[in-house]
Amino acid sequence: MRRKLSAAAVSMLLGIVFIYYADGLWYMTAILCLSAIFAVSWRDEKQRRLYFRLLTAFCFGCVLMYFTQLQEETSVLNEFEGKESELSGVITEVQKIEEEKYRICCRVQGEKLLCSYYRPLKDHWELTGCRISFRTVIEKPTEAGNPRVFDYRLYLKTRKIWHTAVLDEFQVISAQKSMFYHIVAGIIGSREELMREMNVSGDGAGLVKGVIFGDTKSLSEETYEAFRQNGTAHVLSVSGLHVGMLYSVYRKIYQKWRSILLPVCFMGLLLLYGTVTLWSVPVTRAILLIVILFFADILQRRYDMVTALSAVAILAALQNPYVIFGTSFQMSFLAVLSMAFFTPPLEKLFGETAASMLSVQLGLLPYMAYMFNYVSLVGIVCNIPVVFLVSLLVPLGMAGYLFYLFFGSLLPFFGQTAGGLGMLTVKVNGFFQADGFLSFDVVSPPLWVLAAIYGIAFLCSSEYFLICFSRQDRSALTILLILIIAVTSAGYSAGKSPFDRADLIFLDVGQGDCLHVKASEGRNIFIDGGGSVRYNVGEKVLKPYLLKSGAGCLDLAAATHQHTDHYLGLQQLSRCFPVKAALLEGKAGQRIDLGKDQWIDILWPESRDLNTEDENLNSLIFKVYSEGTTALITGDITEEGEKMLIDKYKGTDALKADILKVAHHGSPYSTCDAFLQAVKPSVAVISVGKNNYGHPDEKLVEKIQSCGIMVYRTDRDGAVGIITERSGFSVCTKKQ
């Protein structure tokens, strides 16, 4: 096997993934025992040695991940969780998010703490390296509340951050910095001052800042969306593409002027560029690949891109095994693998440059559909002019930055030239966008399908497969087929979720209500959709959840009433996602047929009371029937409304239900004793988020529990799924 390091890297990464999903060493022990028995019975000594090497790499990955999880569980900051504490630490990084919103990363007692700060800071980069003291409450990062959506806690783990906090204020107790932090603060400060003195405004300036420094906050949301729809958003965040552009310029200069000093200067430039871009994963990967290439030239050894990438992957995983679960790592490495495997066969048809670009686009297409749920029909064509313009802007920007760093002034006409190129790139990208007609949202394909696509694609384009195929080596081809089946099976196992079997899912939408009803023939119904004036729940929460869950449209959007935390999310969703029908009004006695053994009855109101001062009395009350399991959806009905319901259905079982959606997010003015007695649920679900209303009321929760009713809360348990079974139903939650 030529690429032994690559095989070892894959085995090591599989070990990390295995422990992450298996959540323990018992499974690993069983696999090791079976593997040892299998290996001992292997007759080929060469194959046996290779197998044991791969097994060793797999075990090393398992152990590495296990001890990283142990480090997280035994963090010294765990003892400060949930209580106000006086702490001090050294600031390692300050990021400006908005005018009065900052992310401050501190090293406290040897561990990273990510702090949010919501006050203005002058020359914030000067705080880098300073020691500060503060009082705060340390918390675990927010975990994903709904299945398969973005997990902020896991994202921070990829940066080896286990805890977060909010700072009301802090005091600088020591401004003495190490030489390293002086250099970092100076470099970042010069970056900010350069952008300030360029005196370029609008999206042109935002694109320049994004392309050169990876900071896209100055771009308008509409412009960023246009780049996203065209599949060109990768040029906005500094990545291996940008480092590759700098390397191309270096190679052209080096071919004409061969000097020992030139590689040294270029390596210094790469270190500077890494610091300026805060050492993002793609930039770090690209720089390490170039360093390996340099050493290969010095040692006069053949450079193999896949082997070099494997070495970089091992180094990244050694530093933090969680990094492999980040989208930056996955996209960065997938792009390079696509170039390595797909470029040679495509090069014969399109030439080297076009083949490289096409291979990256084709290689990332399934991943983008799975992770970001969109496909662009013009992505490949649009990338050609956009990448060309960016290839001019990157070296120009770095040249201008170096000139400013050493001389303290701008290059002549630098601001106008860079800003003009930036604005031209925005316009070219906008031309290809075509008002979004050539880009569309797609549901996430199953993970096993993704695993099968990449397994087959990389295998069939590999040199090893072509050799085995030409020699008709059936035994080797059989092993490769088994490997693909194993990878696909692993994808199927890892992609499974208990929510796939749930018929009713109470979603976590913050302070609001939302119930997802899965009906027969793949139909999807929402009862309420949450809503907030602070962010777009429909676009940011509901739409990603639906696409990740395999739903291409919403068949019915029903609202109990039109208060913000129930209706606004549905309204926002209808603007960015197909919604076939809406139900905002109804009256008792109406039934919505959902198919075999599934329907929804409207229990209230008898008629809409236009004179009432309490709009909650007009809330639609739904009773959902799903294969023998019932759920009562109560909106924001008050105790007065509950008693009216009791009177209306006295002597019947109309209110009786297995699951009760507790009214008004657990308000003390709802869910009276008589109502609980009438419903007699075995499970109560409180849809609630962070709020200033005191929801849910602690006494109310205690009262429900004292009746022998299991209580689930979306703020603590995340999404709550109801899985109907022959013998009744079971409950699954997103947050275990």
XYZ file of C-alpha atoms in Angstrom:
736
model
C 0.000 0.000 0.000
C 1.529 3.318 -1.119
C -0.347 5.608 1.212
C 0.146 3.872 4.548
C -0.062 7.164 6.447
C -3.419 7.897 4.814
C -4.799 4.516 5.885
C -3.521 5.122 9.420
C -5.087 8.602 9.482
C -8.463 7.254 8.358
C -8.296 4.517 11.013
C -7.424 7.044 13.693
C -10.278 9.364 12.712
C -12.683 6.417 12.673
C -11.623 5.637 16.234
C -12.420 9.211 17.282
C -15.835 9.082 15.599
C -16.522 5.658 17.100
C -15.970 6.792 20.694
C -17.963 9.987 20.113
C -21.025 8.031 18.990
C -20.516 4.886 21.093
C -20.011 7.012 24.223
C -17.772 4.531 26.023
C -15.027 1.922 25.791
C -17.167 -1.200 26.075
C -17.959 -1.247 22.373
C -14.308 -0.690 21.532
C -13.270 -3.635 23.723
C -15.712 -5.926 21.912
C -14.455 -4.790 18.502
C -10.826 -5.273 19.548
C -11.500 -8.831 20.714
C -13.247 -9.731 17.457
C -10.533 -7.991 15.442
C -7.764 -9.869 17.253
C -9.451 -13.216 16.539
C -9.866 -12.233 12.893
C -6.258 -11.064 12.572
C -4.750 -14.177 14.139
C -6.600 -16.350 11.612
C -5.215 -14.271 8.700
C -2.669 -16.307 6.730
C -0.959 -13.523 4.756
C 1.796 -12.156 7.025
C 2.088 -8.850 5.115
C -1.652 -8.220 5.247
C -1.716 -9.185 8.923
C 0.978 -6.603 9.803
C -0.919 -3.939 7.889
C -4.117 -4.888 9.676
C -2.469 -4.606 13.087
C -1.065 -1.178 12.192
C -4.502 0.055 11.217
C -5.995 -1.484 14.344
C -3.370 0.302 16.441
C -4.244 3.624 14.779
C -7.940 2.971 15.412
C -7.274 2.240 19.095
C -5.135 5.352 19.383
C -8.001 7.459 18.028
C -10.389 5.835 20.519
C -8.083 6.513 23.454
C -7.392 10.079 22.292
C -11.112 10.882 22.123
C -11.825 9.130 25.401
C -9.246 11.179 27.322
C -10.415 14.404 25.649
C -13.953 13.681 26.853
C -12.500 12.902 30.276
C -10.681 16.245 30.240
C -13.977 17.960 29.472
C -15.792 16.127 32.284
C -13.063 16.941 34.845
C -12.580 20.584 33.795
C -11.543 22.822 36.688
C -14.239 25.306 35.605
C -17.007 22.765 36.248
C -17.081 23.713 39.926
C -18.057 27.306 39.023
C -21.054 26.321 36.871
C -24.357 27.956 37.776
C -23.049 30.233 40.520
C -21.613 33.736 40.510
C -17.859 33.625 40.963
C -14.894 35.989 41.031
C -12.398 34.917 38.355
C -9.363 36.202 36.507
C -7.721 35.198 33.256
C -5.580 36.263 30.325
C -7.366 37.451 27.184
C -6.207 35.401 24.201
C -8.593 36.771 21.574
C -11.136 39.597 21.165
C -13.594 39.553 18.269
C -15.885 42.446 17.410
C -19.288 41.089 16.363
C -21.229 44.345 16.275
C -20.709 47.900 17.508
C -21.478 46.926 21.111
C -21.079 43.154 20.960
C -17.779 41.343 21.503
C -16.556 37.798 22.022
C -13.685 37.657 24.490
C -11.769 34.394 24.848
C -9.880 34.104 28.138
C -7.585 31.462 29.563
C -8.812 30.889 33.124
C -6.896 28.422 35.269
C -5.385 26.904 32.148
C -8.687 26.449 30.263
C -10.535 28.490 27.656
C -13.616 30.512 28.626
C -15.641 32.279 25.919
C -17.251 35.465 27.229
C -19.839 37.730 25.642
C -19.534 41.462 26.323
C -22.202 43.993 25.311
C -20.567 47.388 25.786
C -18.381 49.532 23.531
C -14.631 48.883 23.564
C -12.090 51.282 22.126
C -9.213 49.602 20.274
C -10.380 46.191 21.482
C -7.332 44.414 20.024
C -5.138 46.114 22.646
C -6.751 43.879 25.278
C -5.083 40.801 23.777
C -2.644 39.427 26.356
C -3.984 41.507 29.268
C -5.016 39.865 32.538
C -8.535 40.797 33.656
C -10.750 40.056 36.642
C -14.540 39.754 36.560
C -17.591 38.383 38.306
C -19.816 36.108 36.245
C -21.835 32.913 36.129
C -20.177 30.165 34.092
C -22.437 27.923 32.024
C -22.209 25.079 29.558
C -22.647 26.295 25.943
C -26.109 26.042 24.434
C -26.800 22.572 23.065
C -28.877 22.008 19.924
C -32.516 21.889 20.974
C -33.836 20.163 17.838
C -32.583 17.080 15.976
C -29.908 17.427 13.289
C -29.629 21.235 13.439
C -26.545 23.331 14.200
C -25.075 22.452 17.598
C -23.355 25.476 19.167
C -21.917 23.371 21.989
C -20.239 20.988 19.549
C -18.948 23.940 17.518
C -17.220 25.351 20.594
C -15.799 21.934 21.403
C -14.043 22.052 18.021
C -12.248 25.080 19.476
C -11.644 23.258 22.782
C -14.013 25.556 24.679
C -16.142 23.833 27.310
C -17.731 26.867 29.047
C -19.241 30.277 28.273
C -20.147 33.355 30.305
C -21.588 36.863 29.961
C -19.546 39.759 31.342
C -21.330 42.838 32.640
C -17.972 44.464 33.316
C -14.329 43.577 33.862
C -11.164 45.196 35.216
C -7.719 45.056 33.644
C -5.441 44.038 36.531
C -2.281 43.703 34.454
C -1.472 45.168 31.035
C 1.942 43.519 30.883
C 2.002 41.180 27.894
C 4.351 38.585 26.554
C 6.176 39.368 23.327
C 3.863 36.978 21.480
C 0.720 38.869 22.503
C 2.372 42.212 21.715
C 2.981 40.983 18.174
C -0.526 39.551 17.799
C -2.167 42.742 19.106
C -0.031 44.856 16.777
C -0.866 42.770 13.716
C -4.612 42.713 14.387
C -4.609 46.415 15.247
C -2.910 47.285 11.977
C -5.533 45.215 10.179
C -8.355 47.267 11.719
C -6.578 50.563 11.061
C -5.938 49.610 7.428
C -9.645 49.009 6.801
C -10.491 52.269 8.570
C -8.066 54.323 6.447
C -9.062 52.695 3.159
C -12.185 54.871 3.301
C -14.179 52.414 1.200
C -17.815 51.856 2.112
C -20.624 49.485 1.203
C -20.451 45.892 0.081
C -17.178 46.493 -1.741
C -15.422 47.227 1.547
C -17.211 44.326 3.220
C -16.022 41.921 0.536
C -12.437 43.217 0.739
C -12.422 42.694 4.498
C -13.920 39.227 4.131
C -11.600 38.069 1.352
C -8.393 39.359 2.928
C -9.086 38.900 6.631
C -12.069 36.550 6.829
C -14.333 39.145 8.442
C -17.727 39.172 6.677
C -19.673 41.186 9.260
C -19.553 44.318 7.073
C -21.383 42.596 4.222
C -25.116 43.145 3.947
C -27.321 40.120 4.536
C -28.674 40.311 0.961
C -25.175 40.248 -0.556
C -24.043 37.350 1.615
C -27.198 35.434 0.653
C -26.416 36.020 -3.025
C -22.965 34.472 -2.575
C -24.487 31.588 -0.630
C -27.077 30.861 -3.319
C -24.419 30.876 -6.044
C -22.131 28.512 -4.162
C -19.420 31.188 -4.025
C -19.647 32.009 -0.310
C -16.370 30.145 0.250
C -14.444 33.131 -1.158
C -15.787 35.344 1.646
C -14.075 33.465 4.460
C -10.327 33.038 4.298
C -9.553 29.448 3.369
C -7.055 27.238 1.608
C -8.118 28.861 -1.671
C -6.681 32.196 -0.552
C -3.456 30.659 0.743
C -3.170 28.761 -2.547
C -3.442 32.052 -4.444
C -0.551 33.490 -2.444
C 1.452 30.323 -3.076
C 0.803 30.587 -6.830
C 2.210 34.122 -6.837
C 5.220 32.912 -4.835
C 5.912 30.056 -7.288
C 5.832 32.423 -10.267
C 8.289 34.769 -8.555
C 10.510 31.869 -7.405
C 10.750 30.464 -10.946
C 12.240 33.755 -12.136
C 14.230 34.686 -9.012
C 15.652 31.662 -7.217
C 16.966 32.868 -3.888
C 17.291 31.190 -0.485
C 15.831 34.332 1.063
C 12.576 34.111 -0.914
C 11.226 30.880 0.710
C 12.128 32.269 4.146
C 10.220 35.487 3.442
C 7.252 33.547 2.115
C 7.133 31.366 5.226
C 7.156 34.544 7.312
C 4.278 35.860 5.181
C 2.301 32.670 5.819
C 2.822 32.977 9.582
C 1.687 36.600 9.403
C -1.350 35.656 7.307
C -2.289 32.893 9.740
C -2.167 35.338 12.653
C -4.114 38.029 10.801
C -6.876 35.506 10.010
C -6.832 34.156 13.595
C -5.596 30.729 12.428
C -8.870 29.365 11.124
C -8.915 25.633 10.354
C -8.766 26.010 6.529
C -5.886 28.488 6.719
C -3.977 26.314 9.192
C -4.498 23.266 6.982
C -3.318 25.073 3.850
C -0.238 26.522 5.551
C 0.765 23.128 6.946
C 0.383 21.562 3.495
C 2.691 24.194 2.040
C 5.208 23.656 4.865
C 5.228 19.920 4.070
C 5.690 20.769 0.386
C 8.679 22.964 1.284
C 10.291 20.169 3.274
C 9.643 17.727 0.427
C 11.528 20.083 -1.921
C 14.403 20.499 0.541
C 14.701 16.744 1.155
C 14.107 16.036 -2.541
C 11.223 13.705 -1.804
C 8.102 13.131 -3.875
C 5.156 15.196 -2.655
C 1.825 13.376 -2.420
C -1.126 15.618 -1.624
C -3.247 12.908 0.040
C -0.373 11.756 2.273
C 0.412 15.348 3.250
C -3.270 15.967 3.988
C -3.324 12.841 6.151
C -0.371 14.134 8.169
C -2.147 17.462 8.699
C -5.338 15.658 9.762
C -3.387 13.645 12.339
C -1.749 16.801 13.729
C -5.111 18.583 13.953
C -6.742 15.617 15.706
C -3.840 15.305 18.151
C -4.331 18.933 19.156
C -8.113 18.503 19.546
C -9.995 15.420 18.276
C -13.291 17.343 18.323
C -12.015 19.434 15.409
C -12.992 16.722 12.915
C -16.683 17.369 13.691
C -16.468 21.008 12.544
C -17.725 22.057 9.119
C -14.519 24.055 8.499
C -12.406 20.922 8.916
C -14.747 18.760 6.878
C -15.132 21.182 3.960
C -11.457 22.058 3.913
C -10.257 18.464 3.805
C -13.028 17.333 1.479
C -12.043 20.038 -1.008
C -8.409 18.886 -1.060
C -9.393 15.215 -1.346
C -11.680 16.074 -4.251
C -8.823 17.848 -5.998
C -6.504 14.892 -5.425
C -8.925 12.224 -6.641
C -11.099 13.945 -9.253
C -8.661 16.311 -10.978
C -6.581 13.647 -12.841
C -9.542 12.119 -14.752
C -11.142 15.537 -15.392
C -7.855 17.110 -16.459
C -7.935 15.248 -19.769
C -11.224 16.941 -20.670
C -10.977 20.442 -19.173
C -7.324 21.216 -18.502
C -5.577 21.462 -15.129
C -7.007 24.751 -13.806
C -10.617 24.135 -14.821
C -10.401 20.502 -13.687
C -9.170 21.533 -10.223
C -11.987 24.024 -9.803
C -14.587 21.611 -11.152
C -13.386 18.776 -8.919
C -13.767 20.933 -5.796
C -17.281 21.999 -6.805
C -18.372 18.450 -7.578
C -16.731 17.112 -4.439
C -18.464 19.608 -2.162
C -21.881 19.438 -3.840
C -23.302 16.445 -1.870
C -21.860 17.804 1.372
C -23.375 21.246 0.796
C -26.757 19.663 0.084
C -26.529 17.613 3.280
C -25.144 20.269 5.595
C -26.487 23.568 4.229
C -29.528 22.364 2.248
C -29.016 24.242 -0.993
C -27.859 23.520 -4.536
C -26.775 26.078 -7.119
C -27.096 25.338 -10.825
C -24.694 28.174 -11.658
C -22.116 27.485 -8.962
C -19.526 25.949 -11.258
C -19.875 28.681 -13.920
C -20.108 31.548 -11.428
C -17.005 30.415 -9.529
C -14.787 30.992 -12.563
C -15.044 34.822 -12.766
C -15.521 35.249 -9.006
C -12.442 33.197 -8.126
C -10.468 35.011 -10.838
C -11.325 38.409 -9.354
C -10.552 37.172 -5.849
C -7.216 35.806 -7.103
C -6.337 39.415 -7.998
C -7.703 40.849 -4.771
C -5.907 38.510 -2.343
C -2.293 39.259 -3.363
C -3.165 42.939 -3.817
C -4.692 43.028 -0.357
C -1.737 41.311 1.297
C 0.709 43.575 -0.526
C -1.255 46.608 0.654
C -1.397 45.249 4.190
C 2.365 44.564 4.311
C 3.099 48.035 2.978
C 0.852 49.560 5.628
C 2.352 47.354 8.355
C 5.931 48.438 7.637
C 5.457 52.019 6.407
C 2.276 53.124 8.196
C 0.582 54.439 5.060
C -1.488 53.092 2.194
C -0.150 52.103 -1.199
C -1.062 54.705 -3.838
C -4.602 54.089 -5.117
C -4.829 50.928 -2.963
C -8.203 51.817 -1.449
C -9.794 52.663 -4.789
C -8.349 49.595 -6.559
C -9.213 47.097 -3.812
C -12.640 48.616 -3.276
C -13.310 48.606 -7.031
C -12.328 44.960 -7.355
C -14.523 44.139 -4.372
C -17.524 45.954 -5.839
C -16.952 44.344 -9.249
C -16.909 40.899 -7.612
C -20.208 41.669 -5.869
C -21.819 42.776 -9.145
C -20.547 39.770 -11.113
C -21.860 37.431 -8.448
C -25.181 39.300 -8.403
C -25.475 38.915 -12.173
C -25.257 35.119 -11.897
C -27.661 35.028 -8.980
C -30.623 35.764 -11.279
C -32.888 36.613 -8.328
C -32.382 33.145 -6.884
C -34.079 31.293 -9.780
C -31.028 29.087 -10.385
C -30.511 28.121 -6.747
C -32.887 26.168 -4.580
C -33.240 24.553 -1.186
C -33.011 20.769 -0.876
C -33.735 18.362 1.940
C -30.734 16.706 3.554
C -30.053 13.301 2.020
C -29.650 10.475 4.561
C -26.133 10.201 5.978
C -25.721 6.675 4.596
C -26.406 8.001 1.093
C -23.716 10.638 1.577
C -21.271 7.979 2.835
C -22.051 5.750 -0.160
C -21.610 8.611 -2.670
C -18.192 9.616 -1.358
C -17.078 6.026 -0.792
C -17.877 5.011 -4.364
C -16.628 8.276 -5.917
C -13.257 8.295 -4.163
C -12.775 4.571 -4.659
C -13.581 4.505 -8.375
C -11.306 7.485 -9.063
C -8.385 6.087 -7.040
C -5.269 4.696 -8.658
C -5.452 1.560 -6.495
C -8.938 0.675 -7.769
C -7.930 1.190 -11.398
C -4.943 -1.107 -10.933
C -7.038 -3.792 -9.225
C -9.724 -3.458 -11.884
C -7.260 -3.748 -14.788
C -5.652 -6.805 -13.165
C -9.076 -8.240 -12.339
C -7.947 -8.794 -8.763
C -11.236 -10.114 -7.433
C -10.084 -10.577 -3.866
C -8.907 -6.925 -3.601
C -12.089 -5.674 -5.275
C -14.173 -7.735 -2.871
C -12.373 -6.186 0.109
C -13.002 -2.712 -1.326
C -16.673 -3.527 -1.803
C -16.899 -4.728 1.801
C -15.213 -1.499 2.899
C -17.816 0.609 1.067
C -20.626 -1.437 2.594
C -19.065 -0.973 6.044
C -18.750 2.804 5.569
C -22.339 3.014 4.314
C -23.568 0.928 7.256
C -21.672 3.167 9.665
C -23.325 6.186 8.046
C -26.728 4.564 8.464
C -26.065 3.850 12.141
C -24.633 7.308 12.883
C -27.445 9.059 11.014
C -30.270 7.424 12.930
C -32.308 9.434 15.419
C -35.157 8.367 17.724
C -37.064 11.367 16.371
C -37.305 9.579 13.026
C -39.880 7.260 14.629
C -41.763 10.038 16.461
C -45.212 11.057 15.191
C -45.502 14.132 17.410
C -42.538 16.421 18.116
C -42.729 19.433 20.417
C -39.966 21.629 18.999
C -37.636 23.875 20.952
C -38.385 27.355 19.563
C -37.388 29.292 22.658
C -40.186 31.154 24.442
C -43.004 29.885 22.247
C -45.017 26.866 21.120
C -44.543 24.572 18.137
C -45.801 21.027 17.530
C -44.751 19.036 14.471
C -47.276 16.352 13.495
C -46.004 13.728 11.045
C -48.940 12.421 9.074
C -49.238 9.546 6.635
C -47.804 9.755 3.098
C -45.015 12.042 4.320
C -47.282 14.992 5.141
C -46.147 17.529 7.738
C -48.295 19.764 9.945
C -47.261 22.499 12.356
C -49.495 23.651 15.176
C -47.999 27.023 16.162
C -44.497 28.033 15.130
C -43.024 30.140 17.911
C -41.768 33.612 17.141
C -39.555 36.385 18.476
C -39.011 40.041 17.643
C -35.263 39.544 18.164
C -34.610 36.957 15.436
C -36.286 35.189 12.558
C -37.558 31.909 14.038
C -39.141 30.806 10.754
C -35.957 31.109 8.706
C -33.365 30.339 11.392
C -35.117 27.554 13.332
C -38.137 26.050 11.567
C -36.826 25.938 8.001
C -33.478 24.240 8.865
C -35.291 21.741 11.072
C -37.719 20.787 8.300
C -35.038 20.444 5.627
C -32.816 18.410 7.968
C -35.814 16.198 8.748
C -36.467 15.430 5.087
C -39.518 17.685 4.680
C -39.605 19.609 1.410
C -42.816 21.456 2.239
C -45.294 22.066 5.052
C -48.768 20.773 4.241
C -50.581 22.741 6.946
C -49.594 25.583 9.273
C -52.176 26.010 12.058
C -52.009 28.613 14.809
C -53.840 28.490 18.117
C -53.901 32.304 18.103
C -51.986 35.188 16.563
C -49.707 36.204 19.412
C -46.053 36.640 18.443
C -44.734 33.545 20.223
C -47.236 31.291 18.457
C -47.895 32.766 15.014
C -44.942 34.917 13.915
C -42.690 31.931 13.240
C -45.276 30.448 10.874
C -45.615 33.759 9.065
C -41.834 34.033 8.680
C -41.601 30.421 7.500
C -44.192 31.001 4.748
C -41.905 33.660 3.206
C -38.945 31.307 2.732
C -40.430 27.800 2.590
C -43.363 26.155 0.746
C -46.472 26.172 2.979
C -49.493 24.673 1.212
C -52.277 25.731 3.588
C -52.838 27.800 6.724
C -55.443 27.551 9.480
C -55.941 30.638 11.633
C -59.627 30.362 12.498
C -61.940 27.504 13.371
C -64.634 26.384 15.776
C -65.468 23.435 17.958
C -66.569 20.338 16.071
C -64.329 20.713 13.050
C -62.059 17.788 12.156
C -58.888 17.718 10.061
C -58.311 14.269 8.560
C -54.618 13.307 8.344
C -54.991 9.772 6.992
C -55.171 6.326 8.541
C -55.675 6.488 12.329
C -54.651 10.159 12.439
C -56.787 13.281 12.739
C -57.076 16.598 14.588
C -60.252 17.793 16.303
C -60.907 21.445 17.169
C -62.439 21.598 20.668
C -62.625 25.378 21.127
C -63.918 28.049 20.614
C -67.607 27.568 19.928
C -67.508 30.935 18.198
C -65.028 33.790 18.170
C -65.822 36.375 20.888
C -64.912 39.760 19.454
C -65.806 41.612 22.665
C -63.524 39.766 25.070
C -60.532 41.595 26.529
C -58.660 38.297 26.883
C -57.655 37.149 23.382
C -56.447 33.881 24.901
C -60.099 32.865 25.365
C -60.338 32.717 21.570
C -57.373 30.341 21.305
C -58.001 27.317 19.130
C -57.781 24.178 21.250
C -56.689 21.113 19.270
C -56.833 17.447 20.150
C -54.448 15.370 18.049
C -55.108 11.654 17.506
C -52.204 9.545 16.252
C -52.583 5.762 16.142
C -54.269 5.523 19.506
C -52.228 8.240 21.255
C -53.826 11.609 21.979
C -52.364 15.038 22.688
C -54.254 18.132 23.867
C -52.831 21.415 22.517
C -54.033 24.297 24.687
C -52.366 27.435 23.317
C -52.381 30.204 25.960
C -55.761 29.406 27.467
C -56.250 30.679 31.039
C -57.978 29.074 34.016
C -61.191 30.814 32.993
C -61.045 29.203 29.566
C -60.202 25.820 31.085
C -63.352 25.920 33.207
C -65.398 26.839 30.140
C -63.974 23.780 28.383
C -64.793 21.577 31.377
C -68.393 22.792 31.380
C -68.770 22.239 27.635
C -67.464 18.668 27.670
C -68.770 17.614 31.079
C -69.696 13.937 31.160
C -67.529 13.042 28.121
C -63.926 11.997 27.542
C -63.336 14.731 24.975
C -60.681 16.459 27.113
C -58.954 13.269 28.215
C -55.525 12.903 26.591
C -52.265 11.010 26.998
C -50.148 14.143 26.496
C -50.992 17.639 27.691
C -49.266 20.642 26.196
C -49.316 22.809 29.333
C -51.037 26.125 28.597
C -49.243 29.469 28.426
C -45.726 28.063 28.894
C -46.433 26.983 32.472
C -48.067 30.188 33.667
C -49.464 30.061 37.241
C -52.794 31.347 35.870
C -53.432 28.190 33.805
C -53.648 24.411 34.342
C -55.997 24.377 37.314
C -56.654 21.247 39.379
C -60.047 20.590 37.772
C -58.533 20.784 34.298
C -55.768 18.338 35.186
C -58.397 15.981 36.578
C -60.425 16.230 33.366
C -57.458 15.633 31.045
C -55.700 12.971 33.180
C -52.483 12.992 31.123
C -49.546 10.724 31.796
C -47.113 13.218 30.203
C -47.075 17.026 30.318
C -44.937 19.108 27.947
C -44.056 22.729 28.717
C -42.911 24.695 25.667
C -40.780 27.430 27.153
C -37.535 29.320 26.680
C -35.510 31.973 28.434
C -37.947 34.668 29.626
C -38.642 37.373 32.198
C -42.155 36.169 33.063
C -41.163 33.451 35.529
C -42.340 30.688 33.177
C -42.761 27.941 34.062
C -44.064 28.523 37.574
C -42.223 26.210 40.008
C -45.320 25.549 42.107
C -47.276 24.604 38.993
C -44.562 22.149 37.936
C -44.544 20.607 41.426
C -48.343 20.302 41.340
C -48.279 18.486 37.995
C -45.558 16.133 39.176
C -47.407 15.408 42.417
C -50.234 13.996 40.285
C -47.853 11.355 38.950
C -47.462 13.124 35.590
C -44.071 13.132 33.849
C -43.038 16.720 33.017
C -40.832 17.637 30.047
C -39.588 21.148 29.304
C -38.215 22.241 25.945
C -35.768 24.664 27.591
C -34.094 21.810 29.494
C -34.959 18.720 27.461
C -34.917 20.268 23.997
C -37.344 18.824 21.470
C -39.726 16.234 22.953
C -40.767 13.394 20.648
C -43.771 11.097 21.133
C -43.227 7.662 19.564
C -46.479 5.761 19.187
C -46.251 2.022 19.738
C -48.690 -0.876 19.876
C -48.655 -0.936 23.660
C -48.924 2.845 24.021
C -46.212 5.420 23.450
C -42.685 6.336 24.507
C -40.910 9.677 24.846
C -37.543 10.782 23.466
C -35.779 14.076 24.116
C -33.002 15.904 22.245
C -31.066 16.824 25.368
C -30.354 13.727 27.382
